[in-house]
XYZ file of C-alpha atoms in Angstrom:
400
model
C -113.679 -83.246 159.784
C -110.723 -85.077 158.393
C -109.102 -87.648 160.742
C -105.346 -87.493 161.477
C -102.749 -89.725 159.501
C -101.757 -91.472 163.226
C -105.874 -92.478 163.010
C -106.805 -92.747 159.597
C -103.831 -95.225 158.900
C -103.956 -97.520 161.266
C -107.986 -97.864 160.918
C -107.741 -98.783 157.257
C -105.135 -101.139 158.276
C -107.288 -102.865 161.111
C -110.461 -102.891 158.253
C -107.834 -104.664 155.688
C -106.988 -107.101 158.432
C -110.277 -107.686 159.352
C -111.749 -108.722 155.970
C -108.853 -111.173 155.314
C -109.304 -112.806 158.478
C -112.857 -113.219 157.668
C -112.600 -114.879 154.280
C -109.520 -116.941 155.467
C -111.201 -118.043 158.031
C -114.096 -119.113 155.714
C -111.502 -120.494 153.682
C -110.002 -122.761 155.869
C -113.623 -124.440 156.201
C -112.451 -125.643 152.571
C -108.982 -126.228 152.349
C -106.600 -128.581 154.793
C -103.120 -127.980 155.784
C -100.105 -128.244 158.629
C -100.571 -126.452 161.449
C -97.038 -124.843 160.844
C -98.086 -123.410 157.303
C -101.236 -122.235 159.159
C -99.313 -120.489 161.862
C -96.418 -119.413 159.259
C -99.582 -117.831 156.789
C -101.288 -115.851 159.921
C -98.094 -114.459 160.490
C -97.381 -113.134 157.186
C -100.957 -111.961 157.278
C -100.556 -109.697 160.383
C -97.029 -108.611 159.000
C -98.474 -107.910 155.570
C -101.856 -106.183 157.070
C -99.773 -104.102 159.711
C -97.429 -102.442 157.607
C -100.415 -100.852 156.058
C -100.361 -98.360 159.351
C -97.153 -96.698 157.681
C -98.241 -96.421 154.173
C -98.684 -92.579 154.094
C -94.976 -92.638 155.993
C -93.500 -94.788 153.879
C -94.920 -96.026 150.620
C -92.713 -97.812 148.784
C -91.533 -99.554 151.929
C -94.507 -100.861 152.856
C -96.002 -101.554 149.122
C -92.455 -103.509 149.583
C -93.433 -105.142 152.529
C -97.139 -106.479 151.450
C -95.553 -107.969 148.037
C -92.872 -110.145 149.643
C -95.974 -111.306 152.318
C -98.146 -112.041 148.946
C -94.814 -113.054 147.463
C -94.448 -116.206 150.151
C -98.022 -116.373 151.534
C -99.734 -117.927 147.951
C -97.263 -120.348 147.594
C -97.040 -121.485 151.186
C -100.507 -121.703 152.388
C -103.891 -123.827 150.553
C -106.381 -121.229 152.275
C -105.654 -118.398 149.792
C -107.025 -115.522 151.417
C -107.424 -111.894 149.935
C -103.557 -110.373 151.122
C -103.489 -109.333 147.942
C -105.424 -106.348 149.514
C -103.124 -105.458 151.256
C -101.058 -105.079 148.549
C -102.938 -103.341 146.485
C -103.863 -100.972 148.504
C -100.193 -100.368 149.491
C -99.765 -99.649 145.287
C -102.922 -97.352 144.999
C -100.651 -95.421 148.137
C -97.447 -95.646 146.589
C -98.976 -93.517 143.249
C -101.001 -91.350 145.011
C -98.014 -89.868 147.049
C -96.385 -89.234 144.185
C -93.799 -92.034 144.138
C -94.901 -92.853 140.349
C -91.963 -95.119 139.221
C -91.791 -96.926 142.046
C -95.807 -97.862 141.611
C -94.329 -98.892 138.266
C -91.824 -100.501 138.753
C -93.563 -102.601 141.865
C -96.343 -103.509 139.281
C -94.024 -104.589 136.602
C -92.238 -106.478 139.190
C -95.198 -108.060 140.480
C -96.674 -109.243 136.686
C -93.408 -110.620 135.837
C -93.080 -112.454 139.355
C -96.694 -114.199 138.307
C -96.017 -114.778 134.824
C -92.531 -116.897 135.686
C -94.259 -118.398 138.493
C -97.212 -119.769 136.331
C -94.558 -121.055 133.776
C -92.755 -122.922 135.828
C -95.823 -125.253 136.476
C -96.706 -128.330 134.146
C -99.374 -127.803 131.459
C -102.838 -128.445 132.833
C -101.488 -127.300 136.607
C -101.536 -123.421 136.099
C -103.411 -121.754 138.763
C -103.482 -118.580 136.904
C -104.199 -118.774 132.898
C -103.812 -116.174 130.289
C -106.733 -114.398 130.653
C -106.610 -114.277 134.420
C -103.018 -112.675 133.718
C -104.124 -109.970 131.708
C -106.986 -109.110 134.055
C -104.520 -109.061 136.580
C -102.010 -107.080 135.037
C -105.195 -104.079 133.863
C -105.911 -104.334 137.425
C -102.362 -103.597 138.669
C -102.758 -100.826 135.617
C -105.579 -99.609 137.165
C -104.191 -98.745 140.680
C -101.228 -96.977 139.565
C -103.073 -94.962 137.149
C -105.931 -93.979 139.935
C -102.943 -93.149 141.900
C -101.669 -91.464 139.466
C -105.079 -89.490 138.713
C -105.564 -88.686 142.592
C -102.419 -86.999 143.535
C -102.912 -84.794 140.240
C -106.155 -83.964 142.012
C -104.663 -83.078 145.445
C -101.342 -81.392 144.001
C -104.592 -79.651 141.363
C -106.898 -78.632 144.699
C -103.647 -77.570 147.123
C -102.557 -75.147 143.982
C -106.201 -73.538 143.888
C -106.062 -73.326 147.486
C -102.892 -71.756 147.642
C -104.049 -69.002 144.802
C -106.910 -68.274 146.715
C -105.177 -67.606 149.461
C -102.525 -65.555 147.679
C -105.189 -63.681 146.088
C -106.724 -63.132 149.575
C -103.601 -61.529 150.696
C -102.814 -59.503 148.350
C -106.401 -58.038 148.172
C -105.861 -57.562 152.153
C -102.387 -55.913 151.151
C -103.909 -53.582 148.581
C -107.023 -52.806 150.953
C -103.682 -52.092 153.655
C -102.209 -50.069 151.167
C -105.141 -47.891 149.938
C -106.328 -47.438 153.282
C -102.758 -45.525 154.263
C -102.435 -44.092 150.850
C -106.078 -42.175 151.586
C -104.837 -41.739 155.038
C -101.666 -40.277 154.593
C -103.482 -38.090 151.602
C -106.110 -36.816 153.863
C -103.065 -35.936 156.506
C -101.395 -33.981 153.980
C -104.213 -32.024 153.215
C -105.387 -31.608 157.141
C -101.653 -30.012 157.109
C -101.832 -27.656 153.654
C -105.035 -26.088 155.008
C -104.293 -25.862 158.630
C -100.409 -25.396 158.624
C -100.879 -22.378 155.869
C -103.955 -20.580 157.660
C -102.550 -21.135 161.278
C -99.150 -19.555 160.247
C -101.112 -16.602 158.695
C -102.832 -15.842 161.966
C -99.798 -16.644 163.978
C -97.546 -14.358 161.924
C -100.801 -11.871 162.144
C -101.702 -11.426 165.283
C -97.678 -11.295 166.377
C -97.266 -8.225 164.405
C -100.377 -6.980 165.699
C -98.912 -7.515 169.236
C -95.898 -6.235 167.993
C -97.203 -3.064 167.181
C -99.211 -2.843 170.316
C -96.402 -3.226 172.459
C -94.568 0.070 171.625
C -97.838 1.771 172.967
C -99.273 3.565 169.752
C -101.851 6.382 170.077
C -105.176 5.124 170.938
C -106.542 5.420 167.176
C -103.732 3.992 165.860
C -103.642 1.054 168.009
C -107.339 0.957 167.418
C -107.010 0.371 163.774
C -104.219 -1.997 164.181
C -106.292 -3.958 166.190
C -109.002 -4.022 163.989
C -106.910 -4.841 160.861
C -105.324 -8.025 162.592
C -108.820 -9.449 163.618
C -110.076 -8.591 160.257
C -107.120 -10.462 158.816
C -107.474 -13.319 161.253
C -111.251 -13.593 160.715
C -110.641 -13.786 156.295
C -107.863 -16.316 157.141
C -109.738 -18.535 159.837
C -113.127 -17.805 157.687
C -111.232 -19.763 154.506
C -109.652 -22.255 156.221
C -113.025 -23.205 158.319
C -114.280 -23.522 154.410
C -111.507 -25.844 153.281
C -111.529 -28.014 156.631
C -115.501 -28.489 155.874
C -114.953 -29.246 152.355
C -112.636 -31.894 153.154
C -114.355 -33.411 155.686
C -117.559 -33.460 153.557
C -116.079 -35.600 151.202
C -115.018 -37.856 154.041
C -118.526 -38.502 155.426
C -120.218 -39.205 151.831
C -118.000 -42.031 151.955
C -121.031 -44.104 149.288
C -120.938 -41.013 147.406
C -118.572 -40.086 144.446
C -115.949 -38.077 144.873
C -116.344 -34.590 143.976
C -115.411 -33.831 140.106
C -113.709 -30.217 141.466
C -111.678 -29.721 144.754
C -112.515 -27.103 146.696
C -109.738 -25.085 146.146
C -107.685 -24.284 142.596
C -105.935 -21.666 141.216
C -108.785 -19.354 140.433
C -108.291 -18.801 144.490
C -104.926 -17.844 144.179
C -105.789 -14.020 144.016
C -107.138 -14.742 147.466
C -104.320 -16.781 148.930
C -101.553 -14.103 147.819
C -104.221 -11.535 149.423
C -104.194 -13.224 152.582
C -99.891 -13.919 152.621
C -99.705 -9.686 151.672
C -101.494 -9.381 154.921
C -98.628 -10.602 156.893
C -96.729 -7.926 155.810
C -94.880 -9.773 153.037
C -94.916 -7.727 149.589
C -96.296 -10.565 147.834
C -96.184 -9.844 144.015
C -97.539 -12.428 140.958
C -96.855 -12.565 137.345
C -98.513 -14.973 134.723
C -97.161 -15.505 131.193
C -98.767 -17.503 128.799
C -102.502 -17.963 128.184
C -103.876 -20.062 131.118
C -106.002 -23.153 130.323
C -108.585 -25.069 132.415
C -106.778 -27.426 134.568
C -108.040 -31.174 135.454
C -109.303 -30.476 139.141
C -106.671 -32.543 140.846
C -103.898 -31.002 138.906
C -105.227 -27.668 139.700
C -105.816 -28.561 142.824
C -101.982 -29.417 143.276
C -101.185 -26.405 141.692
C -102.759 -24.197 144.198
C -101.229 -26.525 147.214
C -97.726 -25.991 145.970
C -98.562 -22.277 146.110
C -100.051 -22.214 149.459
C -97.408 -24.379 151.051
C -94.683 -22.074 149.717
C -96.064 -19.049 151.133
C -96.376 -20.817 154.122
C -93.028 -21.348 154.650
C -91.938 -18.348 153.895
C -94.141 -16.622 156.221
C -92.611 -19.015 158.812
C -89.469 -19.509 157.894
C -88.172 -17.271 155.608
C -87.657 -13.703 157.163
C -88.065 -12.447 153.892
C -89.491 -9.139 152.527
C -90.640 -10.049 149.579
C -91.905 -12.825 147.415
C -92.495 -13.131 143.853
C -95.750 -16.046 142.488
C -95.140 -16.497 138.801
C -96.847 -19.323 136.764
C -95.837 -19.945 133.321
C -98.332 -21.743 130.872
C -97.070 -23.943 128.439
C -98.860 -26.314 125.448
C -99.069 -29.182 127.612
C -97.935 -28.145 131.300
C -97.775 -25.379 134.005
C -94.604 -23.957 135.644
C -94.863 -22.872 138.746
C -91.979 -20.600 140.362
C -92.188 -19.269 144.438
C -89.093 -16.940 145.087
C -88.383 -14.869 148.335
C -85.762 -12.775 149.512
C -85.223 -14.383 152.933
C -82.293 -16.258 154.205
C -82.854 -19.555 152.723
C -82.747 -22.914 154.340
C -80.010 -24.286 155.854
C -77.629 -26.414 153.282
C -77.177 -29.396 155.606
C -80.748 -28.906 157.049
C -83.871 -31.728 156.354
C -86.464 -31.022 154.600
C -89.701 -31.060 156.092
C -92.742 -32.853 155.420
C -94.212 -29.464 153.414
C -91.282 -29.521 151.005
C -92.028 -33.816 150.687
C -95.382 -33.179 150.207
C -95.444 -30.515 147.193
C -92.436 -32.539 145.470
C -94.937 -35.663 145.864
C -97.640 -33.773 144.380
C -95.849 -32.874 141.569
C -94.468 -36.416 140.836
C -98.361 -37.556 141.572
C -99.128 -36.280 138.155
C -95.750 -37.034 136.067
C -94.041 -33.822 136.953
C -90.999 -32.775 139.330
C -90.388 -30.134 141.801
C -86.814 -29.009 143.462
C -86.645 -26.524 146.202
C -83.132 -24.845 146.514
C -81.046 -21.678 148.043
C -80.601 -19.212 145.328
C -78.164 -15.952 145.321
C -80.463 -13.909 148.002
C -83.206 -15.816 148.901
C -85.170 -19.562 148.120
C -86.538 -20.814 145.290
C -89.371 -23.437 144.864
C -90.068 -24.616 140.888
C -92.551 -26.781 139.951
C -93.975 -28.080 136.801
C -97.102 -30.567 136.334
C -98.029 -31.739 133.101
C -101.706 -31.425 132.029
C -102.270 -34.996 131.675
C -101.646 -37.020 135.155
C -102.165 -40.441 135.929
C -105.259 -41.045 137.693
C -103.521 -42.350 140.771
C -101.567 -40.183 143.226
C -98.517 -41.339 144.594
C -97.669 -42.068 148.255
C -98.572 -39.108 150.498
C -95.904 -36.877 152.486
C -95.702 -38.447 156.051
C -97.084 -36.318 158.722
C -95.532 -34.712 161.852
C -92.552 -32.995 160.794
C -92.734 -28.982 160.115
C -92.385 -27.886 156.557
C-alpha cells in the first residue's frame, strides 16, 4: 500500500539527510576548517536536505533551493559532503512531474555554473577536469531524461487505467441498457397478450350480462350463456398459451432464443375469430401473394393486428372493422379500419398505439394511427429485411 505524499516526502528527505551527515561526518575526520564555515555548511545542509519534504509540492522551487545550497556549500566548506544528493534528487523530481524545461534549464544552468567556476582557477588547481565535467554533465543528462522516461510511464499507466475504467462503465451502461431494453420488451408483450385477451372477455361476458339482464326465455338465456363461456374459455385458452410461451423463453435463460415466436400471422384467422365474437363484424382482405415472414417481423405483424382490435373492442364503439394486409416485393402493409368514433384530436396516445409504432420502426418501417371520415385508421408497413435489434420498448402503465 502506497504511502501518502505528507509521509513519503518527508521520509526520503530525512534518508537524504541522513546519508550526508554520515559521510560529512566521516569527512570531517579528514579535512580541517573554522568553526563558522562548519556551522555555516550544516546549515546549508539542513536547508538544502529539508526542502526535499516539498519536492512533489513544488519542484522547481525546491530543485531551486538544493542548487543555490550546492551552489555556496562546495565553495565554502573543505568537508565536501554528498549535497549534491539532494540536488539531484530534487532534478530527477522536477522531470518526473512534468516540469521538463525547467529540469533543463536547471541542468544547463548547473553545467555552465561548474564549467565557469573551474575556469576561473589557475592551471594545475582545477578541482574538476574535463573528463570529470563530461561525466558530470551525462549524469545531469541522465536524471532529466529518467524523469523524463517516468512521468511518460505514469501519464502511460493513469491513461490505461482510465480506459479500463471507461470501458468498465460503459459495459455496466450497456448491461443497464439491455437489461431495460429486454425488460421493457417483455412488458410490452405481458400487455399485447393480456390487454387483447382480457378486453375480449371483458367486452364478452358484458354482453353476455347484457343480454341476461332483459330476462330472455330460459333457452335463450341458456345458449347465451353458453356462447359467452365458450367464447371466454377460446380467448382465456389462447392467451394462457401465449403467457406460457413467453415465459418459457424467460426461464431457458442459457438456452437460445426460439427461431419462431409463438404467435404470427398464420394465427390471424384465429385472432379476427375471437374479435367477431365480441360482436364486432370483423371482415379481412389480403391482396398480393403472401411470403414467409422472418419470425420477429411476423411476429410484429400479428401484434399490430391484435393491438388494433383491441382497441377497438375497447375503445372504439364501432360496428365494424375491416383487417386488410397488402403484400408487396419487399414489405407488408398492414391497414386496421373501424367505424367507431375515433380518438379524441387533442387526446394522448397510449402506450398500445407507442408500442405498435415502435414495432414498426424496430424493423425500418413506420406506422401512423389517425381519425378518418367515420371511423380510425391504423397503417402500418414493415419491410422484410429488419435490423436484428429492436428498438426501445413502449413504456408500460398507460391504456392503449
Amino acid at each position: 500500500m502506497a504511502l501518502p505524499l505528507r509521509v513519503r516526502d518527508p521520509g526520503v528527505a530525512l534518508l537524504v539527510l541522513l546519508v550526508v551527515t554520515v559521510w560529512t561526518l566521516v569527512s570531517a575526520h579528514y579535512a580541517e576548517e573554522p568553526v563558522s564555515r562548519t556551522v555555516l555548511g550544516w546549515l546549508l545542509i539542513l536547508a538544502g536536505c529539508g526542502a526535499l519534504c516539498f519536492r512533489r509540492r513544488q519542484p522547481v522551487t525546491v530543485a531551486v533551493v538544493t542548487l543555490l545550497a550546492c551552489a555556496v556549500y562546495y565553495p565554502l566548506s573543505a568537508q565536501d559532503g554528498p549535497l549534491l544528493i539532494a540536488f539531484a534528487l530534487a532534478l530527477y523530481t522536477t522531470a518526473a512531474e512534468g516540469r521538463f524545461a525547467a529540469a533543463v534549464a536547471l541542468a544547463a544552468v548547473t553545467l555552465l555554473a561548474v564549467g565557469l567556476g573551474e575556469i576561473g582557477h589557475r592551471p594545475g588547481r582545477r578541482q574538476i577536469d574535463d573528463t570529470s565535467l563530461a561525466m558530470m554533465a551525462g549524469w545531469l543528462i541522465s536524471l532529466v531524461a529518467v524523469g523524463r522516461a517516468q512521468r511518460n510511464r505514469v501519464a502511460y499507466l493513469y491513461e490505461v487505467e482510465q480506459r479500463a475504467l471507461a470501458a468498465e462503465r460503459e459495459q455496466e451502461a450497456r448491461a443497464r441498457q439491455s437489461a431495460t431494453e429486454e425488460r421493457l420488451r417483455i412488458a410490452r408483450e405481458v400487455h399485447d397478450i393480456l390487454g387483447h385477451s382480457i378486453s375480449l372477455i371483458n367486452v364478452q361476458s358484458g354482453a353476455a350480462l347484457h343480454r341476461l339482464g332483459k330476462k330472455p326465455a330460459p333457452e335463450l338465456a341458456l345458449a347465451t350463456a353458453q356462447d359467452a363461456l365458450q367464447a371466454v374459455r377460446d380467448t382465456s385458452k389462447e392467451a394462457l398459451r401465449e403467457l406460457r410461451a413467453t415465459l418459457g423463453v424467460l426461464r431457458r435463460a442459457d438456452e437460445a432464443a426460439p427461431t419462431a415466436p409463438s404467435s404470427g400471422l398464420a394465427l390471424l384467422p384465429e385472432l379476427v375469430e375471437r374479435a367477431a365474437s365480441t360482436g364486432l363484424d370483423v371482415r379481412s382482405r389480403v391482396d398480393g401473394t403472401p411470403v414467409p415472414l422472418p419470425p420477429p417481423v411476423d411476429l410484429a405483424a400479428y401484434r399490430i393486428v391484435q393491438e388494433s382490435l383491441t382497441n377497438v373492442t375497447r375503445h372504439a364503439r364501432a360496428c365494424s372493422v375491416l383487417v386488410a394486409l397488402e403484400w408487396g416485393a419487399d414489405e407488408l402493409r398492414l391497414r386496421i379500419e373501424d367505424d367507431g368514433g375515433g380518438a379524441p384530436e387533442d387526446g394522448p396516445s397510449g402506450s398500445g398505439i407507442r408500442g405498435m409504432a415502435e414495432r414498426a420502426r424496430a424493423f425500418g418501417g413506420e406506422l401512423t394511427a389517425r381519425n378518418v371520415p367515420g371511423g380510425f385508421r391504423v397503417d402500418a408497413r414493415l419491410p422484410f429485411t429488419a435490423p436484428s435489434a429492436p428498438a426501445a420498448p413502449a413504456s408500460e402503465g398507460d391504456p392503449a
